[in-house]
Coordinates of C-alpha atoms and ligand atoms in Angstrom, one line a residue:
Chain A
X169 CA 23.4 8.1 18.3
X170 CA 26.3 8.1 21.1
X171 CA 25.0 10.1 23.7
X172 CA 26.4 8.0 26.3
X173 CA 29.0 8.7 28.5
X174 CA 32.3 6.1 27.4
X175 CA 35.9 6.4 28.2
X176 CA 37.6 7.1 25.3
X177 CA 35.0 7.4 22.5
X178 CA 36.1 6.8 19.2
X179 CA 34.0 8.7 16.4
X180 CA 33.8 6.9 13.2
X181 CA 30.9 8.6 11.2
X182 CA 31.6 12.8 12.4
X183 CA 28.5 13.6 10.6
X184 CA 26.3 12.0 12.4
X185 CA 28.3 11.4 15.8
X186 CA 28.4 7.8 15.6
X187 CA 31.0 5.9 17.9
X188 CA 33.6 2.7 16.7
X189 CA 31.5 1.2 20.2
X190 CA 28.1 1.7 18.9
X191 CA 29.3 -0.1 15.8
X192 CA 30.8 -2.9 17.5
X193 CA 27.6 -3.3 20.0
X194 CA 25.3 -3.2 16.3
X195 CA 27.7 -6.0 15.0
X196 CA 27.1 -8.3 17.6
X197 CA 23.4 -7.3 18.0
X198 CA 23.2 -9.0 14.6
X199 CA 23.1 -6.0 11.7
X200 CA 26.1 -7.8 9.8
X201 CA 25.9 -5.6 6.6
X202 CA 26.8 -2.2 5.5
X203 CA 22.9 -1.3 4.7
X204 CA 21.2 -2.4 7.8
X205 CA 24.4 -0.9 9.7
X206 CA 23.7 2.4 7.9
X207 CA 20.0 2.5 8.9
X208 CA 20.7 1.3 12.1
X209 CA 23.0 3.9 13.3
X210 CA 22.8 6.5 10.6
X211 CA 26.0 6.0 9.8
X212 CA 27.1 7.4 6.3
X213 CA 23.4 8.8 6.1
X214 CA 25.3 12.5 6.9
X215 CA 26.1 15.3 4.8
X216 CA 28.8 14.0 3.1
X217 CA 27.1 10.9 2.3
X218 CA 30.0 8.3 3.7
X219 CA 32.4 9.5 2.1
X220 CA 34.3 10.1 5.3
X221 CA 33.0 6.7 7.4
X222 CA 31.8 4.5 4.8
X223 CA 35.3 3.2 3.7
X224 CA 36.1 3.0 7.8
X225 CA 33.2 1.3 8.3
X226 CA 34.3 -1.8 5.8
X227 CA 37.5 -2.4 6.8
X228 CA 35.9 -2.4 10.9
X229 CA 32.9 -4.9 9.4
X230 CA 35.6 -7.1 7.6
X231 CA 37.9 -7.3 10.2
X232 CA 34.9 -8.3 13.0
X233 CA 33.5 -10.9 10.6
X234 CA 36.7 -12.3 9.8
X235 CA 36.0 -11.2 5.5
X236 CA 38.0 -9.3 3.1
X237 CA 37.0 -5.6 2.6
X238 CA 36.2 -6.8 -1.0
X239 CA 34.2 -9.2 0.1
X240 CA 31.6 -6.9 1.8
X241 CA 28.9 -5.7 -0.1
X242 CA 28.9 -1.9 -1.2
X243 CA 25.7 -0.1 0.1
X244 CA 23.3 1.6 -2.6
X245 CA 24.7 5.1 -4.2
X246 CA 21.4 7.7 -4.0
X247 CA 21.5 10.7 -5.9
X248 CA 22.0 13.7 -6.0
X249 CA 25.4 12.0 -4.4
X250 CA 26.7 16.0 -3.4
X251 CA 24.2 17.8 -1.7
X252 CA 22.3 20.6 -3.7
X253 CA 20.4 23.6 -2.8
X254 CA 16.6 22.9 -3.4
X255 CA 16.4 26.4 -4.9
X256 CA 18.5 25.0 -8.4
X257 CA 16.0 22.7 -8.8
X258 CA 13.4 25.6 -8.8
X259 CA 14.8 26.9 -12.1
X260 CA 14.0 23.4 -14.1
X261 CA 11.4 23.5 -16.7
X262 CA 9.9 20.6 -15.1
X263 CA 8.4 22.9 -11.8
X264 CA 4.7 23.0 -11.6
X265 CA 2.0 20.7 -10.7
X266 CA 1.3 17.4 -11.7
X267 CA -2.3 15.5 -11.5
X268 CA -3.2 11.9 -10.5
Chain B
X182 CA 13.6 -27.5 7.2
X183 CA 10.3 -27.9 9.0
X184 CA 8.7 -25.0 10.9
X185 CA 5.0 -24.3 12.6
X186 CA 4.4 -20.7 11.1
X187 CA 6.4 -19.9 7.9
X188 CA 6.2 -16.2 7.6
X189 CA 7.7 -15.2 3.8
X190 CA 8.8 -10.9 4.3
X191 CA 10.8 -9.1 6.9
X192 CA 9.5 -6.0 6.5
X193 CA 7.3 -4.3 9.6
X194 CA 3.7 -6.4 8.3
X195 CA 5.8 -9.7 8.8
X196 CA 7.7 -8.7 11.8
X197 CA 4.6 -7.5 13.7
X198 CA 2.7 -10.4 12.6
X199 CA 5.3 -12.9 13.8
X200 CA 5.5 -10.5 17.7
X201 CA 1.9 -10.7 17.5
X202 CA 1.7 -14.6 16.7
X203 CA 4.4 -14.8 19.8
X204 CA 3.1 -13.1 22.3
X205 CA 0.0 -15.1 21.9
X206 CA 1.9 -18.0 23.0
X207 CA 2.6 -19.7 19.5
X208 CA 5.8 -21.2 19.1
X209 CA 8.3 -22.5 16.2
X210 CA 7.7 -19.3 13.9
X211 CA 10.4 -18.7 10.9
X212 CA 10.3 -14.9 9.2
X213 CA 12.5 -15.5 5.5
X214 CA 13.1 -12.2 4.2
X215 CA 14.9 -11.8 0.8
X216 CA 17.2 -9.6 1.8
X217 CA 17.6 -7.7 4.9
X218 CA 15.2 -6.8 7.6
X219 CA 13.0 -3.9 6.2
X220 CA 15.2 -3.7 2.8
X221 CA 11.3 -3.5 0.9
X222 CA 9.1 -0.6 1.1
X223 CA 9.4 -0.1 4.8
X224 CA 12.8 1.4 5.2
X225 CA 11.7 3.5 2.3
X226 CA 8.7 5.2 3.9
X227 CA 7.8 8.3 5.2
X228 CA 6.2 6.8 8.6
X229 CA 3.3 8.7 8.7
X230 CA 0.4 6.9 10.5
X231 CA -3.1 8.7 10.5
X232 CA -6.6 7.6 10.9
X233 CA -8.3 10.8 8.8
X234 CA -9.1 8.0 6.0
X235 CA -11.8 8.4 3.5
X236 CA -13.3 4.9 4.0
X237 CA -15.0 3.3 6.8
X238 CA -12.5 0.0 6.5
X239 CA -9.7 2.7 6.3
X240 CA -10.8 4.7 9.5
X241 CA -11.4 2.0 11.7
X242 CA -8.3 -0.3 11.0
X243 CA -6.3 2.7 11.7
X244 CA -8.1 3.8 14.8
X245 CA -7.1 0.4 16.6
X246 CA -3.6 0.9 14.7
X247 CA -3.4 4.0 16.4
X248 CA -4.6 2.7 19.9
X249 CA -1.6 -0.2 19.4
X250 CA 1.1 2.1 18.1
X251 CA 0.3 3.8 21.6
X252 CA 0.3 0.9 23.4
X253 CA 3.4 -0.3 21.4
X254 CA 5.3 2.6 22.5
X255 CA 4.7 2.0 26.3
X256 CA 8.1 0.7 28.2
X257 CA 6.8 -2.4 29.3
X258 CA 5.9 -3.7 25.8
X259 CA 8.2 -2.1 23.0
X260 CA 9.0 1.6 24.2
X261 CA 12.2 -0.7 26.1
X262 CA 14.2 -1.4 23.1
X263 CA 13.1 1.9 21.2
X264 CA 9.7 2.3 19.5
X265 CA 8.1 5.6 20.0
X266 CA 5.2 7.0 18.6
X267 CA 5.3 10.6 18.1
X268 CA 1.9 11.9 18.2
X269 CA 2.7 15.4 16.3
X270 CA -0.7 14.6 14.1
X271 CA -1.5 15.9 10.8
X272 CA -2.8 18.6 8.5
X273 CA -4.0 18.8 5.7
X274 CA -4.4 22.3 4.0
X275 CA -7.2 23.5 0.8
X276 CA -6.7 26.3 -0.9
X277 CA -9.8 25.9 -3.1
X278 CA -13.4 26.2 -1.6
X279 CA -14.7 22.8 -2.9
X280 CA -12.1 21.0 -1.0
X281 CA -13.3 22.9 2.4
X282 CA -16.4 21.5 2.1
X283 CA -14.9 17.9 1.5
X284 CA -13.1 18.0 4.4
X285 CA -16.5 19.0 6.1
X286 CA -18.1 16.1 5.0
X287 CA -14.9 13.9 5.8
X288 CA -14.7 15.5 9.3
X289 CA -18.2 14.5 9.7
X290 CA -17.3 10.6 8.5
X291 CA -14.0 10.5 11.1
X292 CA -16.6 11.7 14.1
X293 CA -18.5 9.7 13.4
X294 CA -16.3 6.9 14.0
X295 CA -15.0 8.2 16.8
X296 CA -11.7 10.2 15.3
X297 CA -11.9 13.9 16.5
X298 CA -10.5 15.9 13.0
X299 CA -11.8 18.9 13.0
X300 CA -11.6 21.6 10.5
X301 CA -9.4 24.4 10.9
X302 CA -8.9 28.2 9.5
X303 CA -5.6 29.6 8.1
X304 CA -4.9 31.0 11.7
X305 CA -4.8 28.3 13.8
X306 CA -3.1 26.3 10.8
X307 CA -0.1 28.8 11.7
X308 CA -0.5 28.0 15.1
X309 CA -0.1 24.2 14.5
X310 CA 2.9 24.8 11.7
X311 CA 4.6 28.0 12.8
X312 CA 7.1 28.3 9.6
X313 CA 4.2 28.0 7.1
X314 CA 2.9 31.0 4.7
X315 CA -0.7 30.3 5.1
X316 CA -2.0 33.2 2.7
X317 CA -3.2 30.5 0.3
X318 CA -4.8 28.3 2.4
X319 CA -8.9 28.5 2.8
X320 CA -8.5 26.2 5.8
X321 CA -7.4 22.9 6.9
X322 CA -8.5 19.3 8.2
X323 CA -6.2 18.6 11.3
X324 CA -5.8 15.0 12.8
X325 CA -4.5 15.4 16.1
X326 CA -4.4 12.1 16.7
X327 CA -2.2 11.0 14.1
X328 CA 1.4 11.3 14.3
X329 CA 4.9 8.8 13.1
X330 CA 7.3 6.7 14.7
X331 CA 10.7 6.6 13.2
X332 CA 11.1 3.4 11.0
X333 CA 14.6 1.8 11.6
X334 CA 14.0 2.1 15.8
X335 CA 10.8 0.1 15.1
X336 CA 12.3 -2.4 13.3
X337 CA 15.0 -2.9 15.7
X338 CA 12.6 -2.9 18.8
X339 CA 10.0 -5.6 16.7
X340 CA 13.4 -7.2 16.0
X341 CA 14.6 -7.4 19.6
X342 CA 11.0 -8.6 20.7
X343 CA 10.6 -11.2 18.4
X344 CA 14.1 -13.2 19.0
X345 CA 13.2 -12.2 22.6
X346 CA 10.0 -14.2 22.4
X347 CA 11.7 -17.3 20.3
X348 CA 11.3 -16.3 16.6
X349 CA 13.6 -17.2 14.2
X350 CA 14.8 -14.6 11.5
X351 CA 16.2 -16.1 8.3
X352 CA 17.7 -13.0 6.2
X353 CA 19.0 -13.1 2.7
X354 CA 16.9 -15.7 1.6
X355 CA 14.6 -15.4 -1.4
X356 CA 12.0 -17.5 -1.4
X357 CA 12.2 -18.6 -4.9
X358 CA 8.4 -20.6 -5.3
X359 CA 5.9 -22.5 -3.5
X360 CA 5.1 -25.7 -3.4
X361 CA 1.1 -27.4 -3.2
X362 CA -1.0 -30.4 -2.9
X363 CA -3.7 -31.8 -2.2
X364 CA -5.6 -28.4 -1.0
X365 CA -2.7 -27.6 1.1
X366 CA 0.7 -25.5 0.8
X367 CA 3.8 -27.7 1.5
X368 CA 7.0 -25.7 1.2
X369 CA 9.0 -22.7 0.4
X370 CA 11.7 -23.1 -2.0
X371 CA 14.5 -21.7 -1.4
X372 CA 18.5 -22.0 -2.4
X373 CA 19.5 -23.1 1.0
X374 CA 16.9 -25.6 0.6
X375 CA 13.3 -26.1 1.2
X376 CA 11.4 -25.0 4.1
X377 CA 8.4 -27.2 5.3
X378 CA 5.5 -25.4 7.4
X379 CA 1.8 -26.3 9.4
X380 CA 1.1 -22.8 8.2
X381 CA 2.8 -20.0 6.0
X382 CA 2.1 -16.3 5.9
X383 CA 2.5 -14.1 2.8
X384 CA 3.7 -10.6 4.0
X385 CA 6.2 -10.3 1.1
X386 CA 5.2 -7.1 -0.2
X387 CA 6.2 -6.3 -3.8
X388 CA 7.3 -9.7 -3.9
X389 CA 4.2 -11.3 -2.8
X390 CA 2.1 -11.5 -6.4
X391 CA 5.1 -13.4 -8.1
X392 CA 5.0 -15.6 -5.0
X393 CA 0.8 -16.5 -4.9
X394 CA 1.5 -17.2 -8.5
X395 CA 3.8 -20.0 -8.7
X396 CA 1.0 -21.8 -6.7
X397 CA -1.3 -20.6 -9.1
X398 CA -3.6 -17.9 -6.9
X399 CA -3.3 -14.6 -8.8
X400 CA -3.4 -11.0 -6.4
X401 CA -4.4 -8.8 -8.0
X402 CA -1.5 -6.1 -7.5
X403 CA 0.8 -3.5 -8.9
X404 CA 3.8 -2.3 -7.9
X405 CA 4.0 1.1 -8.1
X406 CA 6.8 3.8 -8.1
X407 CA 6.9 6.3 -5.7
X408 CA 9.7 9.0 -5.3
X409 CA 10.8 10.5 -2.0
X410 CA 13.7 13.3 -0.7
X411 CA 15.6 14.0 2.2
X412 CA 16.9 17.1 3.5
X413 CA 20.4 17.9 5.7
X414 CA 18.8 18.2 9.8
X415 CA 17.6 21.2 11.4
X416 CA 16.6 21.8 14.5
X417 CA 13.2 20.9 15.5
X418 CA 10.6 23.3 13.2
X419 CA 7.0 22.0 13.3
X420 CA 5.5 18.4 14.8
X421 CA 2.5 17.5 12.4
X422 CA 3.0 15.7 8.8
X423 CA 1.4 18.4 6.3
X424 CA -0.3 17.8 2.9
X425 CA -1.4 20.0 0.3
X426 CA -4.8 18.5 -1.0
X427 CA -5.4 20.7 -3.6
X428 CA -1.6 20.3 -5.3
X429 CA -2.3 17.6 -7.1
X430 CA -0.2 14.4 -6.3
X431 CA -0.8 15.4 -2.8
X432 CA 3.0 17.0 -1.5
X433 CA 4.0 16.3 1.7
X434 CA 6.8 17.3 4.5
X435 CA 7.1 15.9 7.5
X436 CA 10.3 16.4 9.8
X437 CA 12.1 13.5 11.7
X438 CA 13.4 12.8 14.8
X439 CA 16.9 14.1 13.9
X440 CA 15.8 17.0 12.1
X441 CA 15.9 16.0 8.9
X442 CA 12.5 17.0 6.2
X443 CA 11.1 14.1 4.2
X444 CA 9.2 15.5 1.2
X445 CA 8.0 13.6 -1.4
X446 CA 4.7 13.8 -3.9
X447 CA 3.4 11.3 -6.3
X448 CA 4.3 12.0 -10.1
X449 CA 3.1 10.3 -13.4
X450 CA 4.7 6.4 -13.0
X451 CA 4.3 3.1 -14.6
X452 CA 3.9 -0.2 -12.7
X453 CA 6.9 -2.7 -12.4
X454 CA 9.1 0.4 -13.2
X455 CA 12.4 -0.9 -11.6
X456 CA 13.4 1.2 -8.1
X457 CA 16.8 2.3 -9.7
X458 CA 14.8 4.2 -12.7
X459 CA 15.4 8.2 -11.1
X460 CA 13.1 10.7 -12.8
X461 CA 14.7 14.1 -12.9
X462 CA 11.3 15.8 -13.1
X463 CA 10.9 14.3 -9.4
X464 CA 13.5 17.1 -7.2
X465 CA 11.4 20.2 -9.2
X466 CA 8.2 19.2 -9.0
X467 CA 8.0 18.6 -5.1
X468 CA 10.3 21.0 -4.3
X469 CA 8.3 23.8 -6.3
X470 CA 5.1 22.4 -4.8
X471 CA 6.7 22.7 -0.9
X472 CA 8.4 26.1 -1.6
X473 CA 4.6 27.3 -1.8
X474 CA 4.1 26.8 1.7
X475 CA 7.5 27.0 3.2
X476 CA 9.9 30.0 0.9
X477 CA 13.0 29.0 3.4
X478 CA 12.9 25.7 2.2
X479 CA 14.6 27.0 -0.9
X480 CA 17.7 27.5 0.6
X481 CA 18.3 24.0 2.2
X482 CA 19.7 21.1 0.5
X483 CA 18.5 17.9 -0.4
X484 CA 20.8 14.7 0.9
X485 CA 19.6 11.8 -1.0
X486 CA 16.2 10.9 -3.0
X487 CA 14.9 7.3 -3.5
X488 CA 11.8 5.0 -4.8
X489 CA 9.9 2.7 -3.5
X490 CA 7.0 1.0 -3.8
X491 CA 3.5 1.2 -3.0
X492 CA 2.0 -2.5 -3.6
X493 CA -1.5 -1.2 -4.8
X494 CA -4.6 -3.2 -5.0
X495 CA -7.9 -2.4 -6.9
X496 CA -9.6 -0.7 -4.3
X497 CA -6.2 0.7 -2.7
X498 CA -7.4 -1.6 0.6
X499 CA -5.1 -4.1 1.9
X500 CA -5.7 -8.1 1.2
X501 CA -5.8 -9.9 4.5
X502 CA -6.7 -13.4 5.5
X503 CA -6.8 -16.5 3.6
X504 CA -7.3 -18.1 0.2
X505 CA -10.0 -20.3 -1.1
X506 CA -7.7 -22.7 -2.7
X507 CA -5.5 -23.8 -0.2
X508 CA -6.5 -23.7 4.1
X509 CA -3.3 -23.2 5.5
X510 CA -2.0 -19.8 4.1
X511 CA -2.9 -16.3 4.7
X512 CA -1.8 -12.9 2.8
X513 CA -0.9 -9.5 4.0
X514 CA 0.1 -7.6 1.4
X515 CA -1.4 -4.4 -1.3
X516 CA -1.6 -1.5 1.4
X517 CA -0.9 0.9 -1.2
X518 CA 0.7 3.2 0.6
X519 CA -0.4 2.4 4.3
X520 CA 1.2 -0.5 5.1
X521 CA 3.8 0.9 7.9
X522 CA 0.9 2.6 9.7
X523 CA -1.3 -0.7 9.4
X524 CA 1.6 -2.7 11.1
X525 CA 0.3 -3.3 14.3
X526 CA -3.5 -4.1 13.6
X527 CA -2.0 -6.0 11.0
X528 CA -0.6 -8.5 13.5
X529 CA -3.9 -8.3 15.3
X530 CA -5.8 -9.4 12.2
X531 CA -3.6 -12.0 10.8
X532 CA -3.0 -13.5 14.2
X533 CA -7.1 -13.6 14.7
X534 CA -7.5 -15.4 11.5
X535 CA -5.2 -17.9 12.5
X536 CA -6.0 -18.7 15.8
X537 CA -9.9 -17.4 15.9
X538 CA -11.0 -18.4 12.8
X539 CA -11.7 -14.6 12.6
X540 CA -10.9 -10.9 13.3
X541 CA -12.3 -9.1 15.8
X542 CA -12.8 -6.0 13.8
X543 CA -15.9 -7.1 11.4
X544 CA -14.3 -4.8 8.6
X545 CA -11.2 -6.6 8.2
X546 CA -13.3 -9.6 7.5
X547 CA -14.2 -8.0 4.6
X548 CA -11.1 -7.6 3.1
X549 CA -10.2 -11.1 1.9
X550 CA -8.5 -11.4 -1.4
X551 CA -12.3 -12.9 -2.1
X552 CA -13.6 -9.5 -2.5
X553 CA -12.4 -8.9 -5.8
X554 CA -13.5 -12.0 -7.5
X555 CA -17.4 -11.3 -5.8
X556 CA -16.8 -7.2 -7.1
X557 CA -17.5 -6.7 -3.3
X558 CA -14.4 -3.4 -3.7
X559 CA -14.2 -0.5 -1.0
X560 CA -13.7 3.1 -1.9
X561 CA -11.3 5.2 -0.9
X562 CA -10.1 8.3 -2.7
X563 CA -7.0 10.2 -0.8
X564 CA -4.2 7.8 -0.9
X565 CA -1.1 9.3 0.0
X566 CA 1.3 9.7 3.1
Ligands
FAD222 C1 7.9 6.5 -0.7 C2 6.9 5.8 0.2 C3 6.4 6.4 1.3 C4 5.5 5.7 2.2 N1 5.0 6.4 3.2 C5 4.2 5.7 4.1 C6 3.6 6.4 5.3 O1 3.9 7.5 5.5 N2 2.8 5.6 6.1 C7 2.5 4.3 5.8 O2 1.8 3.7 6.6 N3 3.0 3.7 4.8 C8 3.8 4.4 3.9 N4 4.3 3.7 2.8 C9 3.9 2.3 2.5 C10 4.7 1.4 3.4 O3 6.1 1.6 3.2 C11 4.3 -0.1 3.1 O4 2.9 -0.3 3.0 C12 4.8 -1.0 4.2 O5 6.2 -0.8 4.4 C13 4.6 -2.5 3.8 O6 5.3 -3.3 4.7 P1 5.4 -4.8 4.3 O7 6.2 -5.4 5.5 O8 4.1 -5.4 4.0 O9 6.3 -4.9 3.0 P2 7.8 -4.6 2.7 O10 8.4 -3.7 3.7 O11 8.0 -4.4 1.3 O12 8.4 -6.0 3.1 C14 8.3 -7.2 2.3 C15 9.6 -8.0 2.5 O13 9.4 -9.2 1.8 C16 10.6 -9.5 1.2 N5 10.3 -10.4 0.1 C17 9.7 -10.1 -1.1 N6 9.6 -11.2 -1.8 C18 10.2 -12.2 -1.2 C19 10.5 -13.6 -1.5 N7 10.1 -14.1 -2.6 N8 11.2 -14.3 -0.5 C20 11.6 -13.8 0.6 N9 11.4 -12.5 1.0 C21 10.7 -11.7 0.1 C22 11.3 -8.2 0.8 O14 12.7 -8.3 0.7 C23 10.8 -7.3 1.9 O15 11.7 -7.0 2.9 C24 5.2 4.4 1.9 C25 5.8 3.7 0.9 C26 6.7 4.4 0.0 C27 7.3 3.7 -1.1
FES223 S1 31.2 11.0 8.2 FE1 29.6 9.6 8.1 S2 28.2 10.5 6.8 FE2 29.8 11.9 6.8

């Protein structure tokens, strides 16, 4: 996202580049919840997993809809929650094939 | 409430159907989605979209999928808000002989009807997936004309279209039952109260059996588990969707837009299971079953992993059209697996049967829920991405 040129961009999500703007333009375009925001954009949806934007990202949300941060709805948690090396996994018992 | 065309599921079957319905000139259409828009199996797929099918159904629908997606993608229809189709195509490698003379016959099927797949050797499989260690590989079936379109800019562009075109989009709304009489569906029950409609359109995916019931019309569907990765983004590293045939749950990679790899393969699962049950055994055995093909991968890291659901039917065909119980509502639902890809043809089919009395394409006339009670099934063996 962002790409455009703005006057003083403010990044929210530094994973994935996303701007304070582009949240505020998604808002009033009508994705009023952290999960469609997060698709929409890609925010959170970076390495660190939201850790960084995610908790931003409420308070902006409950301050343009006029809510509570406790009253937004937390998006889903997917594992592994830390990124991990695909080789690890390469060491389970479980590696080999599997048929239908 | 009362509405023309009640359309129950916002995912990308509903939303197309709804742009399709629109542009056609119908007005007063209402999409209810449970949640939000492509919360169900779309924002969970992979996006792939291929014609190299195994059925004749199969090939044809997504031949005129194809030629839509393309059309779709144009600037003056959705390519304005965002929709691209990304024509990268796909492959699909065997590394035992018996399979390269499948893919023969298959190759022979898709010319047939008119999709070019040809069959290619190891080399020019390198040539088509440069990071790939082919030594395995006997040869492959390569679809150029397939390709994906990035799930979430699709949405929004069907999303931007529809409200463009008048549709109304109702999200967080279950619809909790239906309500009949006298040969006719009345209303959709739900807890901000009941929705009267001329016509209503199931397109509720794994929702959409529990739905039929409560009228008392039983689809014959499962819901079925299927597990999925995501890698951190790297620069662009090869265009076409690859599958190993011969791996057994059929592995996949396919790279998107911002670099990211999707992998996934199908393991072992039971219907119904709910989407929060993980399976451990999921990470090793795709990631040992890519690292075959691409060593490198090994050293990347996965991001996040999910489930979803492929809404499977009998003959893994989807159910499209209407029910001989009650005239004025049609289904949409049990692609089993192919549902994103199906999207725009979809529309075409469901918005024929409305307002033609028919389809167009005589092969999705035959795939009425109908079939199954007159054992009239279509076969189709290679279900996945
Ligand atoms: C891991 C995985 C990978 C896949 N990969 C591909 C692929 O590469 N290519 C491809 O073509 N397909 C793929 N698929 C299949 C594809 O995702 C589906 O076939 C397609 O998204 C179906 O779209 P839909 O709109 O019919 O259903 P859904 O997207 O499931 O939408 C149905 C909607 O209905 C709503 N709903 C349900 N019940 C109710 C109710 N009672 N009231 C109100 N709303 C309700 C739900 O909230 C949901 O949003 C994949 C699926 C999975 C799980
Ligand atoms: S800062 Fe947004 S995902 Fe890391």
């Amino acid at each position: 996202m962002g790409g455009e040129m703005r006057k003083h961009p403010t990044i929210i999500c530094r994973c994935n580049d996303v701007t304070i703007e582009d949240v505020e333009r998604a808002i009033n375009e009508g994705y009023t919840d952290l999960e469609s925001l997060r698709k929409r954009l890609r925010i959170g949806m970076g390495p660190c997993q939201g850790r960084t934007c995610i908790p931003l990202l409420i308070r902006l949300l409950a301050r343009k809809l006029g809510k509570k941060p406790t009253e937004i709805t937390l998006p889903v948690t997917r594992p592994p929650v830390v990124p991990i090396p695909l080789e690890l996994f390469l060491k389970s018992k479980d590696v080999g094939g599997e048929r239908k | 409430m009362k509405v023309n065309i009640l359309i129950v599921g916002g995912g990308i079957s509903g939303l197309s159907i709804a742009y399709t319905l629109a542009k056609r000139g119908i007005k007063d259409i209402l999409v209810v989605d449970a949640n939000y828009i492509g919360s169900g199996s779309t924002g969970r797929c992979a996006t792939g979209i291929r014609a190299s099918f195994t059925s004749e159904e199969h090939v044809v629908l997504m031949k005129n999928s194809i030629e839509l997606w393309k059309k779709l993608s144009q600037p003056e229809e959705l390519g304005k808000y965002g929709l691209q189709f990304d024509q990268g195509g796909y492959v699909w490698i065997a590394s035992k002989e018996e399979s390269v003379e499948l893919f023969k016959k298959l190759v022979n099927l898709h010319n047939s009807l008119g999709v070019p797949t040809r069959v290619v050797s190891p080399e020019e499989l390198k040539e088509l997936v440069p990071p790939i260690r082919a030594d395995e590989a006997k040869a492959a079936l390569h679809d150029p004309t397939a390709g994906k379109s990035y799930v979430f800019d699709t949405l929004h562009a069907y999303i931007k279209a529809c409200k463009e075109l008048g549709v109304r989009i109702m999200t967080f709304t279950p619809v909790r039952k239906l309500v009949a009489g006298g040969g006719k569906v009345k209303a959709a029950v739900t807890d901000k109260g009941s929705i009267e409609a001329d016509t209503f359109i199931v397109a509720a995916g794994s929702g959409s059996k529990k739905l039929m019931e409560s009228i008392g019309v039983d689809i014959p569907l499962k819901n079925l588990p299927r597990h999925i990765m995501i890698t951190e983004a790297f620069k662009p590293a090869f265009k076409p969707l690859v599958i190993d045939w011969d791996a057994g749950g059929a592995p996949y990679i396919v790279q998107t837009k911002e670099g990211n790899f999707i992998i996934a393969r199908e393991i072992e699962e039971e219907p119904e299971q709910p989407l929060g049950s993980v399976r451990i055994d999921f990470l090793p055995k795709v990631v040992s079953a890519m690292a075959k093909w691409f060593p490198w991968i090994k050293r990347i890291r996965v991001l996040r992993y999910w489930i979803g659901y492929y809404v499977t039917s009998p003959d893994h065909h989807p159910i499209y059209g209407p029910v001989d119980e009650y005239e004025n509502i049609y289904l949409a639902c049990g692609y089993s697996g192919h549902g994103y890809m199906l999207a725009p043809v979809t529309g075409k089919i469901i918005t024929e049967w409305l307002l033609d009395g028919r389809p167009s394409i005589p092969q999705a006339e035959r795939l009425t829920l109908r079939r199954f009670k007159e054992g009239r099934l279509i076969e189709e063996f290679a279900i996945v991405g």
